CSV table of N, CA and C in Angstrom, one decimal:
chain,number,residue,atom,x,y,z
A,205,MET,N,134.0,80.7,75.4
A,205,MET,CA,135.1,81.7,75.1
A,205,MET,C,134.6,83.0,75.7
A,206,ASN,N,135.4,83.5,76.6
A,206,ASN,CA,135.2,84.7,77.2
A,206,ASN,C,135.9,85.9,76.4
A,207,ALA,N,135.1,86.9,76.0
A,207,ALA,CA,135.7,88.1,75.3
A,207,ALA,C,136.1,89.1,76.3
A,208,ASN,N,137.1,89.9,76.0
A,208,ASN,CA,137.4,91.0,76.7
A,208,ASN,C,136.4,92.1,76.9
A,209,PRO,N,136.0,92.3,78.0
A,209,PRO,CA,134.9,93.6,78.1
A,209,PRO,C,135.3,94.7,77.6
A,210,GLN,N,136.6,94.9,77.8
A,210,GLN,CA,137.1,96.4,77.1
A,210,GLN,C,136.8,96.4,75.6
A,211,ILE,N,137.1,95.4,74.9
A,211,ILE,CA,136.9,95.2,73.6
A,211,ILE,C,135.4,95.4,73.2
A,212,GLU,N,134.4,94.8,73.9
A,212,GLU,CA,133.2,95.0,73.8
A,212,GLU,C,132.7,96.6,74.0
A,213,ILE,N,133.3,97.2,75.0
A,213,ILE,CA,132.9,98.6,75.3
A,213,ILE,C,133.4,99.4,74.1
A,214,GLU,N,134.7,99.1,73.7
A,214,GLU,CA,135.2,99.9,72.5
A,214,GLU,C,134.4,99.7,71.3
A,215,ALA,N,133.8,98.6,71.0
A,215,ALA,CA,132.9,98.2,69.8
A,215,ALA,C,131.8,98.9,70.0
A,216,ALA,N,131.1,99.0,71.1
A,216,ALA,CA,129.8,99.8,71.3
A,216,ALA,C,130.1,101.2,71.1
A,217,GLU,N,131.3,101.8,71.6
A,217,GLU,CA,131.5,103.2,71.4
A,217,GLU,C,131.6,103.5,70.0
A,218,ALA,N,132.2,102.7,69.2
A,218,ALA,CA,132.7,102.9,67.8
A,218,ALA,C,131.3,102.8,67.0
A,219,LEU,N,130.3,101.8,67.5
A,219,LEU,CA,129.2,101.7,66.7
A,219,LEU,C,128.2,103.0,67.0
A,220,LEU,N,128.2,103.6,68.3
A,220,LEU,CA,127.6,104.7,68.7
A,220,LEU,C,128.1,106.0,67.9
A,221,ASP,N,129.4,106.1,67.7
A,221,ASP,CA,129.8,107.1,67.0
A,221,ASP,C,129.7,107.2,65.5
A,222,ILE,N,129.8,105.9,64.9
A,222,ILE,CA,129.5,105.9,63.2
A,222,ILE,C,128.1,105.9,63.2
A,223,GLY,N,127.3,105.3,63.9
A,223,GLY,CA,125.9,105.3,63.8
A,223,GLY,C,125.2,104.1,63.1
A,224,VAL,N,124.0,104.0,63.2
A,224,VAL,CA,123.2,102.8,62.6
A,224,VAL,C,122.4,103.5,61.5
A,225,SER,N,122.5,102.9,60.3
A,225,SER,CA,121.6,103.6,59.1
A,225,SER,C,120.3,102.8,59.2
A,226,LEU,N,119.3,103.7,59.0
A,226,LEU,CA,117.9,103.0,59.1
A,226,LEU,C,117.4,103.4,57.7
A,227,PRO,N,116.6,102.5,57.0
A,227,PRO,CA,116.0,102.8,55.6
A,227,PRO,C,114.7,103.6,55.9
A,228,PHE,N,114.7,104.8,55.4
A,228,PHE,CA,113.6,105.7,55.6
A,228,PHE,C,112.4,105.5,54.7
A,229,PHE,N,112.7,105.6,53.3
A,229,PHE,CA,111.7,105.2,52.4
A,229,PHE,C,112.4,104.8,51.1
A,230,LYS,N,111.6,104.1,50.2
A,230,LYS,CA,112.3,103.7,48.9
A,230,LYS,C,111.9,104.7,48.0
A,231,ILE,N,112.9,105.1,47.0
A,231,ILE,CA,112.7,105.8,45.9
A,231,ILE,C,112.1,105.1,44.9
A,232,PRO,N,110.9,105.8,44.4
A,232,PRO,CA,109.9,105.1,43.4
A,232,PRO,C,110.9,104.8,42.1
A,233,PHE,N,110.6,103.6,41.5
A,233,PHE,CA,111.3,103.2,40.1
A,233,PHE,C,112.6,102.9,40.4
A,234,THR,N,113.3,102.8,41.6
A,234,THR,CA,114.7,102.6,41.7
A,234,THR,C,114.6,101.3,42.9
A,235,ARG,N,115.9,100.9,43.1
A,235,ARG,CA,116.1,99.9,44.2
A,235,ARG,C,116.8,100.8,45.3
A,236,LYS,N,116.9,102.1,45.4
A,236,LYS,CA,117.6,102.8,46.4
A,236,LYS,C,116.5,103.3,47.3
A,237,PHE,N,117.2,103.3,48.6
A,237,PHE,CA,116.4,103.8,49.9
A,237,PHE,C,117.1,105.2,50.2
A,238,VAL,N,116.2,106.0,50.8
A,238,VAL,CA,116.7,107.1,51.4
A,238,VAL,C,116.9,106.6,52.9
A,239,ARG,N,118.2,106.8,53.5
A,239,ARG,CA,118.5,106.3,54.9
A,239,ARG,C,118.9,107.6,55.6
A,240,LEU,N,118.4,107.1,57.0
A,240,LEU,CA,118.8,108.2,58.0
A,240,LEU,C,119.8,107.5,59.0
A,241,THR,N,120.7,108.3,59.6
A,241,THR,CA,121.8,107.6,60.5
A,241,THR,C,121.4,108.1,61.8
A,242,MET,N,121.3,107.0,62.6
A,242,MET,CA,121.0,107.2,64.3
A,242,MET,C,122.5,107.1,64.8
A,243,LYS,N,122.7,108.2,65.7
A,243,LYS,CA,124.0,108.4,66.3
A,243,LYS,C,123.7,108.7,67.8
A,244,ARG,N,124.9,108.6,68.4
A,244,ARG,CA,124.6,108.9,69.9
A,244,ARG,C,124.3,110.3,70.3
A,245,PRO,N,123.1,110.6,70.9
A,245,PRO,CA,122.7,111.9,71.2
A,245,PRO,C,123.6,112.6,72.2
A,246,CYS,N,123.5,113.8,72.3
A,246,CYS,CA,124.2,114.6,73.3
A,246,CYS,C,123.6,114.3,74.7
A,247,LEU,N,124.1,114.8,75.7
A,247,LEU,CA,123.5,114.4,77.2
A,247,LEU,C,122.1,114.8,77.2
A,248,GLY,N,121.7,116.0,76.8
A,248,GLY,CA,120.3,116.3,76.9
A,248,GLY,C,119.4,115.4,76.1
A,249,GLY,N,119.8,115.0,75.0
A,249,GLY,CA,119.0,113.9,74.3
A,249,GLY,C,119.1,112.6,74.9
A,250,GLN,N,120.2,112.2,75.6
A,250,GLN,CA,120.2,110.9,76.2
A,250,GLN,C,119.3,111.0,77.5
A,251,ILE,N,119.1,112.2,78.2
A,251,ILE,CA,118.3,112.3,79.2
A,251,ILE,C,116.8,112.2,78.9
A,252,ARG,N,116.5,112.8,77.7
A,252,ARG,CA,115.1,112.8,77.3
A,252,ARG,C,114.8,111.2,76.8
A,253,LEU,N,115.8,110.7,76.1
A,253,LEU,CA,115.7,109.2,75.7
A,253,LEU,C,115.5,108.3,76.8
A,254,ALA,N,116.2,108.4,77.9
A,254,ALA,CA,116.1,107.7,79.3
A,254,ALA,C,114.7,107.8,79.9
A,255,ARG,N,114.1,109.2,79.7
A,255,ARG,CA,112.8,109.4,80.4
A,255,ARG,C,111.7,108.7,79.5
A,256,LEU,N,111.9,108.7,78.1
A,256,LEU,CA,110.9,108.1,77.4
A,256,LEU,C,110.9,106.3,77.5
A,257,TYR,N,112.1,105.9,77.7
A,257,TYR,CA,112.4,104.5,77.9
A,257,TYR,C,111.8,104.1,79.2
A,258,LEU,N,112.1,104.9,80.3
A,258,LEU,CA,111.5,104.5,81.6
A,258,LEU,C,110.0,104.6,81.7
A,259,ARG,N,109.5,105.5,81.0
A,259,ARG,CA,107.9,105.6,81.0
A,259,ARG,C,107.3,104.3,80.4
A,260,THR,N,108.1,103.5,79.5
A,260,THR,CA,107.5,102.3,79.1
A,260,THR,C,107.3,101.3,80.1
A,261,GLY,N,108.1,101.4,81.1
A,261,GLY,CA,108.0,100.3,82.2
A,261,GLY,C,108.5,98.9,81.9
A,262,ILE,N,109.1,98.8,80.8
A,262,ILE,CA,109.5,97.5,80.5
A,262,ILE,C,111.2,97.5,80.2
A,263,THR,N,111.9,96.5,80.6
A,263,THR,CA,113.4,96.5,80.7
A,263,THR,C,113.7,95.9,79.3
A,264,TYR,N,115.0,96.1,79.2
A,264,TYR,CA,115.6,95.4,77.8
A,264,TYR,C,115.6,94.0,77.8
A,265,GLU,N,115.8,93.3,79.0
A,265,GLU,CA,115.9,92.0,79.1
A,265,GLU,C,114.4,91.3,78.8
A,266,GLU,N,113.3,92.1,79.3
A,266,GLU,CA,112.0,91.7,79.0
A,266,GLU,C,111.7,91.7,77.6
A,267,MET,N,112.2,92.8,77.0
A,267,MET,CA,112.0,92.9,75.4
A,267,MET,C,112.5,91.8,74.7
A,268,LEU,N,113.7,91.3,75.1
A,268,LEU,CA,114.3,90.2,74.4
A,268,LEU,C,113.5,88.9,74.2
A,269,GLU,N,112.7,88.7,75.3
A,269,GLU,CA,111.9,87.6,75.7
A,269,GLU,C,110.5,87.6,75.1
A,270,PHE,N,110.2,88.7,74.2
A,270,PHE,CA,108.7,89.0,73.8
A,270,PHE,C,108.5,87.9,72.8
A,271,SER,N,107.1,87.3,72.7
A,271,SER,CA,106.7,86.7,71.8
A,271,SER,C,106.2,87.7,70.7
A,272,LYS,N,105.7,87.1,69.5
A,272,LYS,CA,105.2,88.0,68.6
A,272,LYS,C,103.9,88.7,68.9
A,273,HIS,N,103.1,88.3,69.8
A,273,HIS,CA,102.0,88.7,70.3
A,273,HIS,C,102.3,90.0,71.2
A,274,GLU,N,103.4,89.7,72.1
A,274,GLU,CA,103.8,90.8,73.0
A,274,GLU,C,104.5,91.9,72.3
A,275,GLU,N,105.1,91.6,71.2
A,275,GLU,CA,105.8,92.6,70.4
A,275,GLU,C,104.8,93.5,69.7
A,276,LEU,N,103.7,93.0,69.1
A,276,LEU,CA,102.6,93.9,68.7
A,276,LEU,C,102.0,94.6,69.8
A,277,ALA,N,101.7,94.0,70.9
A,277,ALA,CA,101.1,94.7,72.0
A,277,ALA,C,102.1,95.8,72.4
A,278,TYR,N,103.2,95.6,72.5
A,278,TYR,CA,104.2,96.7,72.9
A,278,TYR,C,104.2,97.9,72.0
A,279,MET,N,104.2,97.5,70.7
A,279,MET,CA,104.3,98.5,69.6
A,279,MET,C,102.9,99.3,69.5
A,280,ALA,N,101.8,98.6,69.9
A,280,ALA,CA,100.6,99.3,69.9
A,280,ALA,C,100.4,100.4,71.1
A,281,VAL,N,100.9,99.9,72.2
A,281,VAL,CA,100.9,100.7,73.3
A,281,VAL,C,102.1,101.7,73.5
A,282,HIS,N,103.2,101.5,73.0
A,282,HIS,CA,104.5,102.4,73.1
A,282,HIS,C,105.1,102.7,71.8
A,283,GLY,N,104.3,102.5,70.7
A,283,GLY,CA,104.9,102.9,69.3
A,283,GLY,C,105.2,104.3,69.2
A,284,ARG,N,104.5,105.3,69.7
A,284,ARG,CA,104.8,106.8,69.7
A,284,ARG,C,106.2,106.9,70.3
A,285,ARG,N,106.2,106.4,71.5
A,285,ARG,CA,107.5,106.7,72.3
A,285,ARG,C,108.7,105.9,71.7
A,286,VAL,N,108.5,104.7,70.9
A,286,VAL,CA,109.6,104.2,70.2
A,286,VAL,C,110.1,105.0,69.1
A,287,SER,N,109.1,105.7,68.4
A,287,SER,CA,109.5,106.3,67.4
A,287,SER,C,110.1,107.6,67.7
A,288,LYS,N,109.7,108.2,68.9
A,288,LYS,CA,110.3,109.5,69.3
A,288,LYS,C,111.6,109.1,69.8
A,289,MET,N,111.9,108.0,70.5
A,289,MET,CA,113.3,107.7,70.8
A,289,MET,C,114.1,107.6,69.6
A,290,VAL,N,113.8,107.0,68.6
A,290,VAL,CA,114.5,106.9,67.3
A,290,VAL,C,114.7,108.3,66.9
A,291,ALA,N,113.7,109.2,66.8
A,291,ALA,CA,113.9,110.4,66.3
A,291,ALA,C,114.9,111.3,67.1
A,292,LEU,N,115.1,111.0,68.4
A,292,LEU,CA,116.0,111.7,69.3
A,292,LEU,C,117.3,111.2,68.8
A,293,THR,N,117.6,110.1,68.4
A,293,THR,CA,119.0,109.7,67.9
A,293,THR,C,119.4,110.2,66.5
A,294,ILE,N,118.3,110.6,65.8
A,294,ILE,CA,118.5,111.1,64.5
A,294,ILE,C,118.7,112.7,64.6
A,295,CYS,N,117.7,113.5,65.2
A,295,CYS,CA,117.9,114.8,65.5
A,295,CYS,C,118.6,114.9,66.9
A,296,ARG,N,120.0,115.2,66.7
A,296,ARG,CA,120.7,115.3,67.9
A,296,ARG,C,121.1,116.7,68.6
A,297,GLY,N,120.8,117.6,67.8
A,297,GLY,CA,121.1,119.1,68.2
A,297,GLY,C,120.2,119.5,69.5
A,298,ALA,N,120.6,120.7,69.9
A,298,ALA,CA,119.8,121.2,71.0
A,298,ALA,C,118.6,121.8,70.4
A,299,PHE,N,118.6,122.4,69.3
A,299,PHE,CA,117.4,123.1,68.7
A,299,PHE,C,116.7,122.1,67.8
A,300,SER,N,117.4,121.3,67.0
A,300,SER,CA,116.8,120.4,66.2
A,300,SER,C,116.0,119.4,66.8
A,301,THR,N,116.3,119.0,68.0
A,301,THR,CA,115.6,118.1,68.9
A,301,THR,C,114.2,118.7,69.1
A,302,TRP,N,114.2,119.9,69.6
A,302,TRP,CA,112.9,120.6,69.9
A,302,TRP,C,112.1,120.8,68.7
A,303,LEU,N,112.7,121.3,67.6
A,303,LEU,CA,112.0,121.7,66.4
A,303,LEU,C,111.6,120.6,65.5
A,304,PHE,N,112.4,119.6,65.3
A,304,PHE,CA,112.0,118.6,64.3
A,304,PHE,C,111.8,117.1,64.8
A,305,SER,N,112.0,116.7,66.1
A,305,SER,CA,111.9,115.6,66.5
A,305,SER,C,110.4,114.9,66.5
A,306,ASP,N,109.3,115.8,66.9
A,306,ASP,CA,108.0,115.3,66.7
A,306,ASP,C,107.7,114.9,65.3
A,307,LEU,N,108.0,115.9,64.4
A,307,LEU,CA,107.7,115.8,63.1
A,307,LEU,C,108.5,114.4,62.5
A,308,LEU,N,109.7,114.2,62.8
A,308,LEU,CA,110.5,113.2,62.4
A,308,LEU,C,109.8,111.7,62.9
A,309,ALA,N,109.5,111.8,64.2
A,309,ALA,CA,108.8,110.6,64.8
A,309,ALA,C,107.5,110.2,64.1
A,310,TRP,N,106.7,111.3,63.7
A,310,TRP,CA,105.5,110.9,62.8
A,310,TRP,C,105.9,110.4,61.7
A,311,LEU,N,107.0,110.9,60.8
A,311,LEU,CA,107.2,110.5,59.5
A,311,LEU,C,108.0,109.0,59.7
A,312,LEU,N,108.6,108.8,60.8
A,312,LEU,CA,109.3,107.4,61.0
A,312,LEU,C,108.1,106.4,61.3
A,313,ARG,N,107.1,106.8,62.0
A,313,ARG,CA,105.8,105.9,62.2
A,313,ARG,C,105.1,105.5,61.0
A,314,TRP,N,104.9,106.4,60.1
A,314,TRP,CA,104.3,106.2,58.7
A,314,TRP,C,105.1,105.8,57.5
A,315,PHE,N,106.6,105.9,57.6
A,315,PHE,CA,107.3,105.6,56.5
A,315,PHE,C,108.2,104.4,56.8
A,316,VAL,N,108.7,104.0,58.0
A,316,VAL,CA,109.5,103.0,58.3
A,316,VAL,C,108.7,101.7,59.0
A,317,ASP,N,109.3,100.7,58.6
A,317,ASP,CA,108.6,99.4,59.1
A,317,ASP,C,109.0,99.3,60.5
A,318,ASP,N,107.9,98.6,61.2
A,318,ASP,CA,108.0,98.7,62.7
A,318,ASP,C,109.2,97.8,63.1
A,319,GLU,N,109.5,96.7,62.5
A,319,GLU,CA,110.6,95.9,62.6
A,319,GLU,C,111.9,96.7,62.7
A,320,TYR,N,112.1,97.6,61.8
A,320,TYR,CA,113.4,98.5,61.6
A,320,TYR,C,113.5,99.3,63.1
A,321,LEU,N,112.1,99.9,63.3
A,321,LEU,CA,112.1,100.9,64.5
A,321,LEU,C,112.6,100.1,65.6
A,322,ARG,N,111.8,98.8,65.8
A,322,ARG,CA,112.1,98.2,67.2
A,322,ARG,C,113.5,97.7,67.3
A,323,ALA,N,114.1,97.2,66.1
A,323,ALA,CA,115.4,96.8,66.2
A,323,ALA,C,116.4,97.9,66.5
A,324,ALA,N,116.1,98.9,65.9
A,324,ALA,CA,117.0,100.2,66.1
A,324,ALA,C,117.0,100.7,67.5
A,325,SER,N,115.7,100.7,68.0
A,325,SER,CA,115.6,101.2,69.3
A,325,SER,C,116.3,100.2,70.4
A,326,MET,N,116.1,99.0,70.2
A,326,MET,CA,116.7,98.0,70.9
A,326,MET,C,118.3,98.0,71.0
A,327,GLN,N,118.9,98.2,69.7
A,327,GLN,CA,120.3,98.3,69.5
A,327,GLN,C,120.8,99.5,70.2
A,328,PHE,N,120.1,100.6,70.4
A,328,PHE,CA,120.4,101.9,70.9
A,328,PHE,C,120.4,101.7,72.6
A,329,LEU,N,119.3,101.0,72.8
A,329,LEU,CA,119.0,100.9,74.3
A,329,LEU,C,120.1,100.1,75.0
A,330,CYS,N,120.6,99.2,74.3
A,330,CYS,CA,121.5,98.2,74.9
A,330,CYS,C,122.9,98.8,75.0
A,331,LEU,N,123.3,99.8,74.0
A,331,LEU,CA,124.4,100.4,74.0
A,331,LEU,C,124.6,101.7,74.7
A,332,LEU,N,123.5,102.3,74.9
A,332,LEU,CA,123.5,103.7,75.8
A,332,LEU,C,123.6,103.3,77.2
A,333,GLY,N,124.2,104.2,78.0
A,333,GLY,CA,124.2,103.8,79.4
A,333,GLY,C,125.1,104.7,80.2
A,334,THR,N,125.5,104.5,81.3
A,334,THR,CA,126.3,105.4,82.1
A,334,THR,C,127.8,105.0,82.1
A,335,LYS,N,128.2,104.1,81.5
A,335,LYS,CA,129.6,103.7,81.5
A,335,LYS,C,130.6,104.9,81.2
A,336,SER,N,130.2,105.8,80.3
A,336,SER,CA,131.0,106.8,80.1
A,336,SER,C,131.1,107.9,81.1
A,337,PHE,N,130.1,108.0,81.9
A,337,PHE,CA,130.0,109.0,83.1
A,337,PHE,C,130.9,108.3,84.4
A,338,MET,N,131.0,107.0,84.4
A,338,MET,CA,131.6,106.5,85.5
A,338,MET,C,133.3,107.0,85.6
A,339,THR,N,133.8,107.0,84.5
A,339,THR,CA,135.3,107.5,84.5
A,339,THR,C,135.3,109.1,85.0
A,340,ILE,N,134.3,109.7,84.5
A,340,ILE,CA,134.3,111.1,84.8
A,340,ILE,C,133.9,111.3,86.4
A,341,ILE,N,133.1,110.5,86.9
A,341,ILE,CA,132.8,110.6,88.3
A,341,ILE,C,133.9,110.2,89.1
A,342,LYS,N,134.6,109.1,88.7
A,342,LYS,CA,135.8,108.6,89.4
A,342,LYS,C,136.9,109.7,89.5
A,343,SER,N,137.1,110.4,88.4
A,343,SER,CA,138.2,111.4,88.3
A,343,SER,C,137.7,112.6,89.1
A,344,ILE,N,136.5,112.9,89.2
A,344,ILE,CA,136.1,113.9,90.1
A,344,ILE,C,136.3,113.6,91.6
A,345,SER,N,135.9,112.4,91.8
A,345,SER,CA,136.1,112.1,93.3
A,345,SER,C,137.5,112.0,93.7
A,346,THR,N,138.4,111.7,92.8
A,346,THR,CA,139.8,111.8,93.2
A,346,THR,C,140.3,113.1,93.4
A,347,THR,N,139.8,114.0,92.6
A,347,THR,CA,140.2,115.5,92.7
A,347,THR,C,139.4,116.4,93.4
A,348,ASN,N,138.5,115.9,94.3
A,348,ASN,CA,137.5,116.7,95.0
A,348,ASN,C,138.3,117.7,95.9
A,349,PRO,N,138.1,119.0,95.7
A,349,PRO,CA,138.8,120.0,96.4
A,349,PRO,C,138.2,120.1,98.0
A,350,MET,N,137.1,119.4,98.2
A,350,MET,CA,136.5,119.7,99.5
A,350,MET,C,137.1,118.4,100.4
A,351,ARG,N,137.6,117.5,99.9
A,351,ARG,CA,138.1,116.4,100.7
A,351,ARG,C,139.4,116.6,101.3
A,352,PRO,N,139.6,116.5,102.7
A,352,PRO,CA,140.9,116.7,103.3
A,352,PRO,C,141.9,115.8,102.8
A,353,ARG,N,143.1,116.5,102.6
A,353,ARG,CA,144.1,115.6,102.2
A,353,ARG,C,145.0,115.1,103.2
A,354,LEU,N,145.5,114.0,103.2
A,354,LEU,CA,146.2,113.3,104.2
A,354,LEU,C,147.6,113.7,104.2
A,355,SER,N,148.1,114.4,103.2
A,355,SER,CA,149.5,114.8,103.2
A,355,SER,C,149.6,116.1,104.0
A,356,GLN,N,148.4,116.8,104.3
A,356,GLN,CA,148.6,118.0,105.0
A,356,GLN,C,148.6,117.7,106.4
A,357,ARG,N,149.4,118.5,107.2
A,357,ARG,CA,149.3,118.4,108.7
A,357,ARG,C,148.0,119.1,109.4
A,358,LYS,N,147.6,118.5,110.4
A,358,LYS,CA,146.5,119.1,111.0
A,358,LYS,C,147.0,120.4,111.9
A,359,SER,N,146.5,121.6,111.6
A,359,SER,CA,146.9,122.8,112.4
A,359,SER,C,145.8,123.0,113.5
A,360,GLU,N,146.3,123.5,114.4
A,360,GLU,CA,145.5,123.9,115.8
A,360,GLU,C,144.8,125.0,115.4
A,361,LYS,N,145.3,125.9,114.4
A,361,LYS,CA,144.6,127.2,114.2
A,361,LYS,C,143.6,126.8,113.0
A,362,GLY,N,142.7,127.7,112.8
A,362,GLY,CA,141.9,127.5,111.6
A,362,GLY,C,142.8,127.7,110.3
A,363,SER,N,142.2,128.1,109.2
A,363,SER,CA,142.9,128.0,107.9
A,363,SER,C,143.5,129.4,107.9
């Protein structure tokens, strides 16, 4: 059964806008958890997120095929980057990213299970991309003021 790609794109956009809730830590003597919400970062945060992801040197498709041993090795080598990527999706502002993301990444490493961090980072990595910029680039290319218009006649004189 083939799904409409536009519906999948809209579902991804909605999920990124609403966010993904991540259990931070359990409140003692209750069953409640303090939860943090990961949302789509601003462009500066997306650029930093992309840099961190590319430094790992592993693609999303390769991560999907990891065995348990490979998952543990990945988290041992790139655990700090993964927690930093998740922190960038929680602290999304221009100043809060620089001020609090390192502290939040440290807290995430020590208080959140690695399964949640790995699943959350993989969820956001598959949803984030350049699709939203394609329409902007397409509209800019059609309205490029430097491109000659075919409706104008060539004049023998300059402008």
